[in-house]
CSV table of C-alpha atoms in Angstrom, one decimal:
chain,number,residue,atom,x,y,z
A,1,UNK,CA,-13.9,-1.4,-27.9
A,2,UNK,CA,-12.8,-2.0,-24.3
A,3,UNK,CA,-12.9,1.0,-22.7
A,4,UNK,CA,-10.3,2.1,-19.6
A,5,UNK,CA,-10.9,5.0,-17.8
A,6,UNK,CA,-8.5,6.3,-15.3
A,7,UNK,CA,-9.6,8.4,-12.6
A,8,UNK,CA,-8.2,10.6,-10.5
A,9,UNK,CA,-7.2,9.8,-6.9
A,10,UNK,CA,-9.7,11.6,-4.1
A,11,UNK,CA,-8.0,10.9,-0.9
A,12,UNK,CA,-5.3,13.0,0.7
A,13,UNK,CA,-1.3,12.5,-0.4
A,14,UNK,CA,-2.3,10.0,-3.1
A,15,UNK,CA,-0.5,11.3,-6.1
A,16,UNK,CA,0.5,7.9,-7.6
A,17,UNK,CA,-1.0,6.5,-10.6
A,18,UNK,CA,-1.4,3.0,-12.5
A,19,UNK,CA,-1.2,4.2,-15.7
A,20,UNK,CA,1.8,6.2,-17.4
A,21,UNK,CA,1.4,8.0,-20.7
A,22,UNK,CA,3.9,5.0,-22.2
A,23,UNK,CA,1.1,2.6,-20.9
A,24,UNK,CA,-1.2,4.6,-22.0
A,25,UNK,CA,0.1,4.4,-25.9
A,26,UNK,CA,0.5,0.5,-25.5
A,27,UNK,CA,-2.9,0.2,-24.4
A,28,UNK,CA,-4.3,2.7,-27.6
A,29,UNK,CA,-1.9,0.2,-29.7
A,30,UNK,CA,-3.8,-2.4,-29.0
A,31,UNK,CA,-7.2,-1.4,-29.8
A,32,UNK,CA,-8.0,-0.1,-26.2
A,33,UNK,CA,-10.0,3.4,-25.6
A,34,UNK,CA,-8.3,5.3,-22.9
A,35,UNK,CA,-9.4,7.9,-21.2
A,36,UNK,CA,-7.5,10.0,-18.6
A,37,UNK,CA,-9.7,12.3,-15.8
A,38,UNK,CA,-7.4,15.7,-14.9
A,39,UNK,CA,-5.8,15.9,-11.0
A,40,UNK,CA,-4.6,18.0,-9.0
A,41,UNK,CA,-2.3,15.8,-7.2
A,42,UNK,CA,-1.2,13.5,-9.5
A,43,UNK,CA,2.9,13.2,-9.9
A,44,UNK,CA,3.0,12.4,-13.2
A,45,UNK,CA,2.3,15.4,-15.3
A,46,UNK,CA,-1.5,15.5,-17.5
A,47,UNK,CA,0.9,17.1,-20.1
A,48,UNK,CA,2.0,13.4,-20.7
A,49,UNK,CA,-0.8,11.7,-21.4
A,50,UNK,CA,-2.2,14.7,-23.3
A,51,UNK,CA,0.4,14.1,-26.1
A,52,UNK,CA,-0.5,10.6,-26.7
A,53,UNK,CA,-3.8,11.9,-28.0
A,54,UNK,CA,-6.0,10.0,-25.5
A,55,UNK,CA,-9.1,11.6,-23.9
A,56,UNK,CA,-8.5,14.0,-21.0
A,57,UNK,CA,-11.7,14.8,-19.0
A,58,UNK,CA,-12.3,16.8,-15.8
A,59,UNK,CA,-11.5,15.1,-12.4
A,60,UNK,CA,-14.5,13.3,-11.1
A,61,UNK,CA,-16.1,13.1,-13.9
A,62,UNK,CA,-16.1,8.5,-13.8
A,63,UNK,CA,-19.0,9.0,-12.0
A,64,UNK,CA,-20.7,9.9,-15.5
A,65,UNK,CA,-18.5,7.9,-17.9
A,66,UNK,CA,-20.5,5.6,-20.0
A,67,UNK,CA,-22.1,2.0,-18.3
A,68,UNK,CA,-18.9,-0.3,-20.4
A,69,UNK,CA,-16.3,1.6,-19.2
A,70,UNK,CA,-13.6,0.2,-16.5
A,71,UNK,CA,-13.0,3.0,-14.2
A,72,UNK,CA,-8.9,2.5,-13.1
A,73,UNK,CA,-7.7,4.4,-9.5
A,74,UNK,CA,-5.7,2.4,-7.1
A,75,UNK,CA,-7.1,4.1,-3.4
A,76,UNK,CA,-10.6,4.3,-1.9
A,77,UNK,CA,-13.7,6.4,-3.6
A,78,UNK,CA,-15.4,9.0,-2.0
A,79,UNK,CA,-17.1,7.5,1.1
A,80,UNK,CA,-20.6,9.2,0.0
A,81,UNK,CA,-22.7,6.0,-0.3
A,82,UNK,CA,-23.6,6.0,-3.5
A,83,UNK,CA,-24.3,3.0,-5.4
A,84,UNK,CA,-21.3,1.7,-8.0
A,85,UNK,CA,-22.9,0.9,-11.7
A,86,UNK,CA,-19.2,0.5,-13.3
A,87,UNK,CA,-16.9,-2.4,-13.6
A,88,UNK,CA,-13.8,-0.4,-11.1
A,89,UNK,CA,-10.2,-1.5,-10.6
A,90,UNK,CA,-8.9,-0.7,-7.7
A,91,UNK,CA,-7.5,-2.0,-4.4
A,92,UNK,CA,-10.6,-2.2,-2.4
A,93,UNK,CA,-9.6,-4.1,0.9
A,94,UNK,CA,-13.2,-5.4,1.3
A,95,UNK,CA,-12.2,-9.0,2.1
A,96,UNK,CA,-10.7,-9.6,5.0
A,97,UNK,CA,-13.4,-8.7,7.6
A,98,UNK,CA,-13.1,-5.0,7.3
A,99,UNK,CA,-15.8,-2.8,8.4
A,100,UNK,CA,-15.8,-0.4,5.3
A,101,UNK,CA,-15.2,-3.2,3.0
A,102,UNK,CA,-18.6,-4.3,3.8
A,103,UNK,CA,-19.9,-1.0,2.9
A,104,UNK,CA,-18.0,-1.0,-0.4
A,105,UNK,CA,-19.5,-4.2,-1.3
A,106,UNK,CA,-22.6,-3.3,-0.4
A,107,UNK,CA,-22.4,-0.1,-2.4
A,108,UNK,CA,-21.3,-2.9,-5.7
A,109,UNK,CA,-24.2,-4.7,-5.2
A,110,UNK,CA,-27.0,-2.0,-4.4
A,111,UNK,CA,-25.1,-0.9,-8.3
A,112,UNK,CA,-25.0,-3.6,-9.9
A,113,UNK,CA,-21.1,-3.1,-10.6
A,114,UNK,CA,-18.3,-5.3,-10.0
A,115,UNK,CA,-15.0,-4.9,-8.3
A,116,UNK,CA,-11.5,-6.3,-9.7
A,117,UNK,CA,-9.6,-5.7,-6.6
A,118,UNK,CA,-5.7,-5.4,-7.7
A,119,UNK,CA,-4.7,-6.9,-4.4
A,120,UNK,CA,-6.0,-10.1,-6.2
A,121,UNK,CA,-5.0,-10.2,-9.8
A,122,UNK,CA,-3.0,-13.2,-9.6
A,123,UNK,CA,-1.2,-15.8,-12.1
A,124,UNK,CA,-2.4,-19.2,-12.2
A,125,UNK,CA,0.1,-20.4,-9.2
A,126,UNK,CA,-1.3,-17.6,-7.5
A,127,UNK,CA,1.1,-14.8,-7.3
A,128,UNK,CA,0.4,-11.3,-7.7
A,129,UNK,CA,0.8,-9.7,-11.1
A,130,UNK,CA,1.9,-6.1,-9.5
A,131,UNK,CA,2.3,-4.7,-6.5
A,132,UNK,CA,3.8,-1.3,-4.8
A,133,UNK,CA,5.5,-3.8,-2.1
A,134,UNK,CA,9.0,-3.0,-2.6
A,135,UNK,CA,8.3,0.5,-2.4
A,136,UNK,CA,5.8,0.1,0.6
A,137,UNK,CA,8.3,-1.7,2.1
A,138,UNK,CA,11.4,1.1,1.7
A,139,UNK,CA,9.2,3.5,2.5
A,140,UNK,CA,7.7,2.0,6.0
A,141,UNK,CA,11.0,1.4,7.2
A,142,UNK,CA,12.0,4.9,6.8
A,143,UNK,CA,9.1,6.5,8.7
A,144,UNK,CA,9.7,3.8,11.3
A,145,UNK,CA,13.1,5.1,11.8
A,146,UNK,CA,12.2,8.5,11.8
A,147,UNK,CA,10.0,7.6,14.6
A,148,UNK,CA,12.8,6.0,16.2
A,149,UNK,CA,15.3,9.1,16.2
A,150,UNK,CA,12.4,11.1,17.4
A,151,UNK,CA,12.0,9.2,20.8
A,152,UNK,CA,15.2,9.7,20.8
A,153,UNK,CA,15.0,13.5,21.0
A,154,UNK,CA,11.8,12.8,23.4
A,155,UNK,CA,9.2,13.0,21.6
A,156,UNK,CA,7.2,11.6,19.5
A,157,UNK,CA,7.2,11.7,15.0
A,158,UNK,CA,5.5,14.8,13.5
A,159,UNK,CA,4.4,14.8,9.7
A,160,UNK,CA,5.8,12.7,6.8
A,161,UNK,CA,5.4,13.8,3.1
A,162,UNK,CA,6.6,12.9,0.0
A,163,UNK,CA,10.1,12.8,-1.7
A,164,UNK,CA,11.0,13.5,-5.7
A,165,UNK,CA,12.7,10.2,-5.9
A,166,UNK,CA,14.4,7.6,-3.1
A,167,UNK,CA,17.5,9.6,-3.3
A,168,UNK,CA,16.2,12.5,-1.5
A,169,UNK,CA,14.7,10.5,1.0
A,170,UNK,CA,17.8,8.8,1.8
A,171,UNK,CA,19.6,12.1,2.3
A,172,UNK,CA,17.1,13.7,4.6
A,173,UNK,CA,17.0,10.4,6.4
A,174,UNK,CA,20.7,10.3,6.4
A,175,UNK,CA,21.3,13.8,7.8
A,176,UNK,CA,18.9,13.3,10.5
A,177,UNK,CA,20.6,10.3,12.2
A,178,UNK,CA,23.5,12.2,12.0
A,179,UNK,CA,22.4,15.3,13.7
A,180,UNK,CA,21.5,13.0,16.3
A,181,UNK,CA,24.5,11.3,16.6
A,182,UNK,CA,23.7,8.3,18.6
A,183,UNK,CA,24.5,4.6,17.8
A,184,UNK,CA,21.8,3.4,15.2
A,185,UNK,CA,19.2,0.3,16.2
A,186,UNK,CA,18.8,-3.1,15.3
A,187,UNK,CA,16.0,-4.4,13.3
A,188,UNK,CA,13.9,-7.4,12.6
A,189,UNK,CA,12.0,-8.0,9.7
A,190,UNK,CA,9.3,-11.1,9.0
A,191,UNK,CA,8.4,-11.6,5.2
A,192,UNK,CA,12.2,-10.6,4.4
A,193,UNK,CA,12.1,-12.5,1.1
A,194,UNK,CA,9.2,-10.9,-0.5
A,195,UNK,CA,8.9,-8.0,-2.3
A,196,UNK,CA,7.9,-5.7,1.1
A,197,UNK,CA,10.6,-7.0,2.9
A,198,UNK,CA,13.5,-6.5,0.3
A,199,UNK,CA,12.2,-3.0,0.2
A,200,UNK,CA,12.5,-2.7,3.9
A,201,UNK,CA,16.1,-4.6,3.7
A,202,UNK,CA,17.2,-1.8,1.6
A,203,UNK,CA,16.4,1.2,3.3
A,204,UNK,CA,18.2,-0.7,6.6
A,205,UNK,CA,21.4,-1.1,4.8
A,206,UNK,CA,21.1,2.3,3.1
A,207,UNK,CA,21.0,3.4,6.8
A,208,UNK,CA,23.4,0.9,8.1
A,209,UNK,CA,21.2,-0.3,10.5
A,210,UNK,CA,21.9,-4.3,11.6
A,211,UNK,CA,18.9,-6.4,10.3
A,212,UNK,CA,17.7,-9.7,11.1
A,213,UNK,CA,15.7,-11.3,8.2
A,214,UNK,CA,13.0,-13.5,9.0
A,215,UNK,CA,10.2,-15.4,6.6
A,216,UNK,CA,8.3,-18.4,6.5
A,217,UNK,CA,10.6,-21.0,7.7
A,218,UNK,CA,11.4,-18.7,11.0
A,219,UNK,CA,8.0,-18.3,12.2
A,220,UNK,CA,6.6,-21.9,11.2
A,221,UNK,CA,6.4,-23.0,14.8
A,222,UNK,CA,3.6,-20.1,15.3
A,223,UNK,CA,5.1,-18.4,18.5
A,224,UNK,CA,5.5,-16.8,20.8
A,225,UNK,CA,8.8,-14.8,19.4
A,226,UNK,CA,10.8,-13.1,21.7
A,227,UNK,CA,13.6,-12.1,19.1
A,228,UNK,CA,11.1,-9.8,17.9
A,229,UNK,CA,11.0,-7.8,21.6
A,230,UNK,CA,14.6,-7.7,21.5
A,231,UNK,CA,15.5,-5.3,18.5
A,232,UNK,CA,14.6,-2.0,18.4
A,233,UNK,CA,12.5,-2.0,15.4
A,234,UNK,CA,10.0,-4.5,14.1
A,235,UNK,CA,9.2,-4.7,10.3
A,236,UNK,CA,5.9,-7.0,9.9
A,237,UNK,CA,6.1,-7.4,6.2
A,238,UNK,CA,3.7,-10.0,5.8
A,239,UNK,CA,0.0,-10.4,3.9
A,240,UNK,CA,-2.0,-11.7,6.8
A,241,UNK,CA,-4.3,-14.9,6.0
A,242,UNK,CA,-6.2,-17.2,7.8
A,243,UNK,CA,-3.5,-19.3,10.4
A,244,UNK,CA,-1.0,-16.3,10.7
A,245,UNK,CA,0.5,-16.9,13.7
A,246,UNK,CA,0.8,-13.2,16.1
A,247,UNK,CA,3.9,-11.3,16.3
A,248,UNK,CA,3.2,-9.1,18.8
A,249,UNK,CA,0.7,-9.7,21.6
A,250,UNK,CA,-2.0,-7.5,23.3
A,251,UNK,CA,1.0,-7.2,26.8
A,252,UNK,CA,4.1,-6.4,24.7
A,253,UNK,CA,4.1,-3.2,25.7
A,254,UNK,CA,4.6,-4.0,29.3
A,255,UNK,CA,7.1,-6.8,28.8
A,256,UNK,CA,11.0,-6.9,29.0
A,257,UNK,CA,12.1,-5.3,25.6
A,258,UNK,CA,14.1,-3.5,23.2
A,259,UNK,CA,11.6,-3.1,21.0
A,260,UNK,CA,10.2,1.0,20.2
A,261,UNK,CA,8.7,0.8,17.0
A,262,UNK,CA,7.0,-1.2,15.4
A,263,UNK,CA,6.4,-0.7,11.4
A,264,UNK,CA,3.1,-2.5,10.3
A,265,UNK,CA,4.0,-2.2,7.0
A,266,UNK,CA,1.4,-4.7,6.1
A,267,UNK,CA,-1.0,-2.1,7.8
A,268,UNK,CA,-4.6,-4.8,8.4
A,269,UNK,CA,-5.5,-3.5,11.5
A,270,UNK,CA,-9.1,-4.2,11.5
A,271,UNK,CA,-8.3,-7.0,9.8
A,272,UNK,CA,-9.7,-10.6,11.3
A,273,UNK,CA,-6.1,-12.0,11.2
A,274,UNK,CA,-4.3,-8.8,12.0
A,275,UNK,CA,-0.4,-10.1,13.8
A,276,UNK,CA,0.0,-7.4,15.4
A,277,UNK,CA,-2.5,-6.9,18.6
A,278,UNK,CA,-1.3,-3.5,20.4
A,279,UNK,CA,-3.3,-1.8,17.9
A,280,UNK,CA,-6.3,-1.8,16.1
A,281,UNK,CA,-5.7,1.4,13.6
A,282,UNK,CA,-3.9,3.0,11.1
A,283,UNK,CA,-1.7,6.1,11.4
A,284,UNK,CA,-1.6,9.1,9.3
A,285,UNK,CA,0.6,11.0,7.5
A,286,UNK,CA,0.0,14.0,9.7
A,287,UNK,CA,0.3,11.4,12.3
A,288,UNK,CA,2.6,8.7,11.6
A,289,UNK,CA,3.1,7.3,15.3
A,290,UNK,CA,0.6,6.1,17.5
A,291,UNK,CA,2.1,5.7,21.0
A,292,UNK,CA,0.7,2.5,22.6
A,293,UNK,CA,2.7,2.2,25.5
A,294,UNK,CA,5.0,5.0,27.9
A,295,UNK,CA,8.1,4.1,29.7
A,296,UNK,CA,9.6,3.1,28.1
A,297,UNK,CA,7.6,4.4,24.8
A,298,UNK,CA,6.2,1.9,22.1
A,299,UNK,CA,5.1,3.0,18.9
A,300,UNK,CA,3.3,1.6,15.9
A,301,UNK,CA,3.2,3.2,12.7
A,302,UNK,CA,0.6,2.2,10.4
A,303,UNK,CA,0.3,4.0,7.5
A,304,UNK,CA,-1.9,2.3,4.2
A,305,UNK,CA,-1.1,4.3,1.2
A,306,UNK,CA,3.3,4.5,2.2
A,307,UNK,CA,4.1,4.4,-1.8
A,308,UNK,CA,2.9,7.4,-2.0
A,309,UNK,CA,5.6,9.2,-0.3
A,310,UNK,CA,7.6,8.2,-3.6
A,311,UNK,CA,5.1,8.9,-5.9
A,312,UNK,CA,6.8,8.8,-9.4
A,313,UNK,CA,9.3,5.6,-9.0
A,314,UNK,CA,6.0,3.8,-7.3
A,315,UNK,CA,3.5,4.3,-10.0
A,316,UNK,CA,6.1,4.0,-12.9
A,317,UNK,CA,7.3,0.1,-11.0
A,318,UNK,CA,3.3,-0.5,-10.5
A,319,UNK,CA,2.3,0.8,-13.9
A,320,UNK,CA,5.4,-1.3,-15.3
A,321,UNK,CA,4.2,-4.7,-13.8
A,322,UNK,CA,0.6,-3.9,-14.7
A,323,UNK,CA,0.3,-3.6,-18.0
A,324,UNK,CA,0.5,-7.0,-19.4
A,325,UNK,CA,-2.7,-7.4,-17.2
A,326,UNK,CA,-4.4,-4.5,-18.7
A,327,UNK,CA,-3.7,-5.6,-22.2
A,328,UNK,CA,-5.7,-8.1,-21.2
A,329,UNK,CA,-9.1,-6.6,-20.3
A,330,UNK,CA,-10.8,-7.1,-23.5
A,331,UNK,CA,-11.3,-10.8,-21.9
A,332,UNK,CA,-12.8,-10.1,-18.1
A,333,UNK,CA,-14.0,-13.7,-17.9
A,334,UNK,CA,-10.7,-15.1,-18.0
A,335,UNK,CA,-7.0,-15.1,-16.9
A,336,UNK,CA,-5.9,-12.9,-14.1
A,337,UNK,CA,-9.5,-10.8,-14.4
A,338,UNK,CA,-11.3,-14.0,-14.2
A,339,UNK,CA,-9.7,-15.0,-11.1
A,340,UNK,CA,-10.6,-11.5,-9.8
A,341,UNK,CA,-13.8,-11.4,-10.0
A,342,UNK,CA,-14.4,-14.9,-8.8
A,343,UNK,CA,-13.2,-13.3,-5.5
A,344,UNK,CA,-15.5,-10.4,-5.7
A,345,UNK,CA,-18.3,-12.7,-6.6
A,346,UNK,CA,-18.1,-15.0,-3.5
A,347,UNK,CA,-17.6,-12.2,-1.4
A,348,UNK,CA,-20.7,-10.8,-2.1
A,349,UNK,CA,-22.8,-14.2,-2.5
C-alpha cells in the first residue's frame, strides 16, 4: 500500500498545507495510506483530517516513519544535516545553482533518499501540474505596494503577516492608500500571462493602480528595458532559466527613474540566472524591504514562501491542482513522478 505521509511545516509563517482533509478521503478511496503529523501552525484545522479516520501522529515524527513512506511538506526541512532515507515531496529549490540546494542534495545522497521536487512535476508538454503562482503573485504585489505607501510616509515597510482570506487583505490594503491619500503608482509586470502575473494583475486592479503587462513577446529582444525604470513598481513574475535576459541591472539604482520597488516575486536570488542584479537575497517577513539604493530610495522585496500570507485559499487552490498527481503515486517510475525524479537523478549524477 502506497503510503503518504504529510508532515508538518518547520519554518516560520508557513501554515499552508498540500493536502486537505477532502484530499485526504480521495486519496484513502483509492487504496492510499495517509497519514497526517499534528502542527501548530497549520491553517487548516487537525480536527479535519481527524474525522476522515486517517492517522494523526505527533509533529516531527517523519523523521521515524517507516523506510516506504513518501513524506509530503511543501517548505525546507530542518537545516540540521542529517542524512534523508525517505522518498520526500517538497519544493526543494536545489537546481538552479543554489548554495543550500547543494547541501540538500548532498543530505539525499549521503541517505540514500530521493527528492520529487513539486516545482517539477510536470505534464508531458511540460507544464506544471500545481502551483501557488496566482496566489504568490497577489500576494507579492500587495507587499510591494505596502512598501511603496511606506516611502511615502518616509520610511521604510515594517512586518507583513497573514490574512483570513484575500478579502481582508484587500481592505487593510485599501484603507491604507487612503489614509495616505496621494495619487496611486504605475506598474509593470513581466510574465503577465502566467499564473504569477494574473495574480499580480489582480491585486493592481483591486487597488486601481495603472498596469502595464508584459510577457515573452515584450522582452524577446533581451534588453536593456527602460520601461521598466519608468513605473513605480516592478513585478518580475517570471521562472528564471538559462538565456533570461536581465531586468534590472547592477547601476539601476543610480539611473534616471521612477522606479521604487521592485517585487521579485519570482524570488531566485542566488540563483545563476537571477534577472534582477541589485540584490542577491531574500527579504523576510519581519523584513519585507531591503533598501538598495537612497535618494531617491529603491527597494526590493523578496520574499520566498508569499502564499503563505493567505494560507487557507493557497493550500486549498494547491491541494486542488495536486491531487490528480498524488492519486498517482502508486506508479513513481512514470508519469509526472517519473519525470521528477529524472531531474533529481541528473542533479545528483
Amino acid at each position: 500500500m502506497t503510503h503518504v505521509w504529510v508532515r508538518a511545516e518547520s519554518r516560520a509563517h508557513e501554515q499552508r498545507v498540500g493536502l486537505t482533509p477532502e484530499g485526504a478521503v480521495a486519496l484513502m478511496a483509492a487504496g492510499l495510506q495517509v497519514t497526517i503529523e499534528e502542527s501548530r501552525q497549520r491553517a487548516v484545522p487537525l480536527d479535519g483530517y481527524r474525522a476522515t479516520g486517517c492517522e494523526i501522529v505527533p509533529e516531527g515524527s517523519w523523521v521515524d516513519a517507516p523506510d516506504d513512506a513518501i513524506i509530503f511538506g511543501l517548505k525546507e526541512l530542518p537545516d540540521d544535516g542529517s542524512a534523508l532515507r525517505h522518498r520526500h515531496i517538497m519544493f526543494g529549490h536545489a537546481y538552479k545553482g543554489q548554495p543550500s540546494g547543494r547541501v540538500l542534495l548532498d543530505r539525499f545522497q549521503d541517505g540514500g533518499g530521493a527528492l520529487y521536487d513539486l516545482e517539477y512535476l510536470v505534464d508531458e508538454d511540460g507544464r506544471r501540474v500545481a502551483a501557488f503562482g496566482y496566489w504568490a503573485g497577489f500576494a507579492g504585489a500587495a507587499v510591494a505596494l505596502r512598501c511603496w505607501i511606506a516611502q511615502q510616509r518616509g520610511g521604510i515597510a515594517g512586518p507583513v503577516h497573514t490574512y483570513l482570506s484575500a478579502s481582508h487583505m484587500i481592505a487593510d490594503l485599501q484603507s491604507s492608500l487612503v489614509r495616505l491619500g496621494t495619487d496611486r503608482p504605475t506598474a509593470l509586470i513581466i510574465g503577465a500571462k502566467g499564473r504569477v502575473g494574473s495574480g499580480a494583475a489582480d491585486l493592481c486592479q483591486e487597488m486601481n493602480v495603472a498596469t502595464t503587462l508584459w510577457d515573452m513577446e515584450e522582452t524577446a529582444s533581451g534588453g536593456p528595458f527602460p520601461e521598466i525604470l519608468q513605473h513605480a513598481l516592478f513585478f518580475n513574475c517570471i521562472l528564471a532559466r538559462d538565456g533570461t535576459p536581465v531586468f534590472v541591472h547592477e547601476g539601476a539604482g543610480s539611473a534616471l527613474r521612477e522606479l521604487s520597488v521592485i517585487g521579485d516575486i519570482a524570488c531566485d536570488p542566488d540563483s545563476d540566472f537571477n534577472p534582477i542584479k541589485v540584490y542577491d537575497r531574500t527579504t523576510t517577513w519581519d523584513a519585507p524591504a531591503l533598501r538598495v539604493h537612497e535618494a531617491p530610495a529603491l527597494d526590493v522585496t523578496a520574499i520566498d514562501n508569499l502564499p503563505a500570507m493567505l494560507p487557507v485559499e493557497s493550500s486549498e487552490d494547491f491541494a486542488g491542482q495536486l491531487l490528480p498527481s498524488l492519486l498517482t503515486l502508486g506508479d513513481l517510475e512514470g508519469g509526472v513522478w517519473g519525470r521528477a525524479k529524472a531531474v533529481f537523478d541528473k542533479a545528483v549524477a
